[in-house]
Amino acid sequence: MGPVEIHVEAAPETAAHRAAGRVAEIIAARVAEAGQCYIALCGGTTPAELYRCLAAPPLAESVPWQKLHIFFGDERDVPQDHVENNYRLVTKTLLDHVPVPLGQVHPMPADCRDLAAAAEQYENLIRRLVPAGGGELPAFDLIHLGMGREGHTASLFPDTPALTERERLVIAQFVPVIGRNRMTFTYPLINAARNVMFFITGGDKACAVAAVLSDDDERKARYPAARVRPAEGRLIFVLDSAAAAEARPRPA
Ligand code: 6PG
């Protein structure tokens, strides 16, 4: 496993700034190194402030937006104009405000009739466009993830088939606990990334964060986020103090 980096900020707002700053640094460094950068973003409520920080000065001026390719790590089975749609969230808080070429933004097609076929198409798009890393798998330069209080990440929920997928990079699945279909990256794709960044805030997630950061494999096994372990890449946690409150030893 690659290096682990943990940042704890006093408040959700300062944590969002820190997370946005890390994202901007990773993009600028990768473009300087390879000329292009491939990232995958997530949805939910927590990242909105991160995306707003990225879209605002001074960070907005530091990011080479023309060289950026944006994908999505998971999506809900709703249309793109639906309030729960992750692509809509990213568009409203980031893409409407920065010059990423539209042809380099790839929403996940999670609201179509044949979800399994759509997931395969999205996987093929990633295999075609995202350069491979050390192994043969496409290696994103950054995959941004959140986490639910029960430890789900992307749409890798406890007790769902996606947790044991070893071949496919993107699958669609029905998630009983929310009664909805979701499309999601799988662990093989996530763990092939150069950088994976969790941005997590709020005391309701402190128990899951403490488990994920612990050395107790039995305790971790219940939390899908604990299986995010980039083979060679860097694993970054940006937390607010409430989310980090139960972690032992207390992260710096
Ligand atoms: C999604 C996300 C999901 C999210 C968690 C946390 O589509 O919902 O990708 O994995 O990160 O559910 O969501 P909150 O930020 O709303 O707590």
PDB file of C-alpha atoms and ligand atoms in Angstrom, residues 41-48 73-76 84-86 144-150 152-157 178 182-184 199-201 204-205, ligand 1:
ATOM      1  CA  LEU A  41     -15.533  13.190  -8.378  1.00  0.00           C
ATOM      2  CA  CYS A  42     -18.264  12.134  -5.960  1.00  0.00           C
ATOM      3  CA  GLY A  43     -21.619  13.462  -4.857  1.00  0.00           C
ATOM      4  CA  GLY A  44     -23.567  13.658  -1.621  1.00  0.00           C
ATOM      5  CA  THR A  45     -23.802  16.846   0.471  1.00  0.00           C
ATOM      6  CA  THR A  46     -20.280  17.144   1.921  1.00  0.00           C
ATOM      7  CA  PRO A  47     -18.316  18.004  -1.291  1.00  0.00           C
ATOM      8  CA  ALA A  48     -20.396  21.043  -2.347  1.00  0.00           C
ATOM      9  CA  GLY A  73     -17.068   7.627  -9.134  1.00  0.00           C
ATOM     10  CA  ASP A  74     -20.756   6.853  -8.692  1.00  0.00           C
ATOM     11  CA  GLU A  75     -24.181   8.095  -9.645  1.00  0.00           C
ATOM     12  CA  ARG A  76     -27.816   7.822  -8.619  1.00  0.00           C
ATOM     13  CA  GLU A  84     -30.073  14.205  -6.256  1.00  0.00           C
ATOM     14  CA  ASN A  85     -27.900  13.852  -9.366  1.00  0.00           C
ATOM     15  CA  ASN A  86     -24.154  14.019  -8.640  1.00  0.00           C
ATOM     16  CA  HIS A 144     -12.330  11.912  -4.632  1.00  0.00           C
ATOM     17  CA  LEU A 145     -14.565   9.973  -2.217  1.00  0.00           C
ATOM     18  CA  GLY A 146     -16.953  10.689   0.619  1.00  0.00           C
ATOM     19  CA  MET A 147     -18.246   8.258   3.222  1.00  0.00           C
ATOM     20  CA  GLY A 148     -21.635   7.481   4.768  1.00  0.00           C
ATOM     21  CA  ARG A 149     -22.007   7.025   8.527  1.00  0.00           C
ATOM     22  CA  GLU A 150     -22.168   3.228   8.026  1.00  0.00           C
ATOM     23  CA  HIS A 152     -20.204   3.140   2.453  1.00  0.00           C
ATOM     24  CA  THR A 153     -18.136   5.010  -0.139  1.00  0.00           C
ATOM     25  CA  ALA A 154     -18.909   5.744  -3.785  1.00  0.00           C
ATOM     26  CA  SER A 155     -21.908   3.369  -4.031  1.00  0.00           C
ATOM     27  CA  LEU A 156     -20.087   0.495  -2.354  1.00  0.00           C
ATOM     28  CA  PHE A 157     -22.624  -0.234   0.392  1.00  0.00           C
ATOM     29  CA  ILE A 178     -31.797   2.851   0.034  1.00  0.00           C
ATOM     30  CA  ARG A 182     -26.685   2.973  -8.236  1.00  0.00           C
ATOM     31  CA  MET A 183     -23.760   2.883 -10.671  1.00  0.00           C
ATOM     32  CA  THR A 184     -20.333   2.767  -9.060  1.00  0.00           C
ATOM     33  CA  PHE A 199     -13.197  14.301   2.392  1.00  0.00           C
ATOM     34  CA  ILE A 200     -15.357  13.624   5.440  1.00  0.00           C
ATOM     35  CA  THR A 201     -16.992  15.963   7.959  1.00  0.00           C
ATOM     36  CA  ASP A 204     -22.149  11.308  12.828  1.00  0.00           C
ATOM     37  CA  LYS A 205     -19.253   9.760  10.886  1.00  0.00           C
TER      38      LYS A 205
HETATM   39  C1  6PG B   1     -23.157   9.593  -3.330  1.00  0.00           C
HETATM   40  C2  6PG B   1     -21.726   9.546  -2.915  1.00  0.00           C
HETATM   41  C3  6PG B   1     -21.631   8.826  -1.586  1.00  0.00           C
HETATM   42  C4  6PG B   1     -21.394   9.919  -0.570  1.00  0.00           C
HETATM   43  C5  6PG B   1     -21.786   9.464   0.818  1.00  0.00           C
HETATM   44  C6  6PG B   1     -21.689  10.573   1.833  1.00  0.00           C
HETATM   45  O1  6PG B   1     -23.456   9.546  -4.508  1.00  0.00           O
HETATM   46  O2  6PG B   1     -23.986   9.715  -2.430  1.00  0.00           O
HETATM   47  O3  6PG B   1     -20.838   9.348  -3.807  1.00  0.00           O
HETATM   48  O4  6PG B   1     -20.703   7.849  -1.482  1.00  0.00           O
HETATM   49  O5  6PG B   1     -20.050  10.310  -0.601  1.00  0.00           O
HETATM   50  O6  6PG B   1     -23.131   9.023   0.742  1.00  0.00           O
HETATM   51  O7  6PG B   1     -22.675  11.497   1.531  1.00  0.00           O
HETATM   52  P1  6PG B   1     -22.832  12.879   2.326  1.00  0.00           P
HETATM   53  O8  6PG B   1     -21.693  13.729   1.910  1.00  0.00           O
HETATM   54  O9  6PG B   1     -24.148  13.405   1.875  1.00  0.00           O
HETATM   55  O10 6PG B   1     -22.784  12.545   3.795  1.00  0.00           O
END
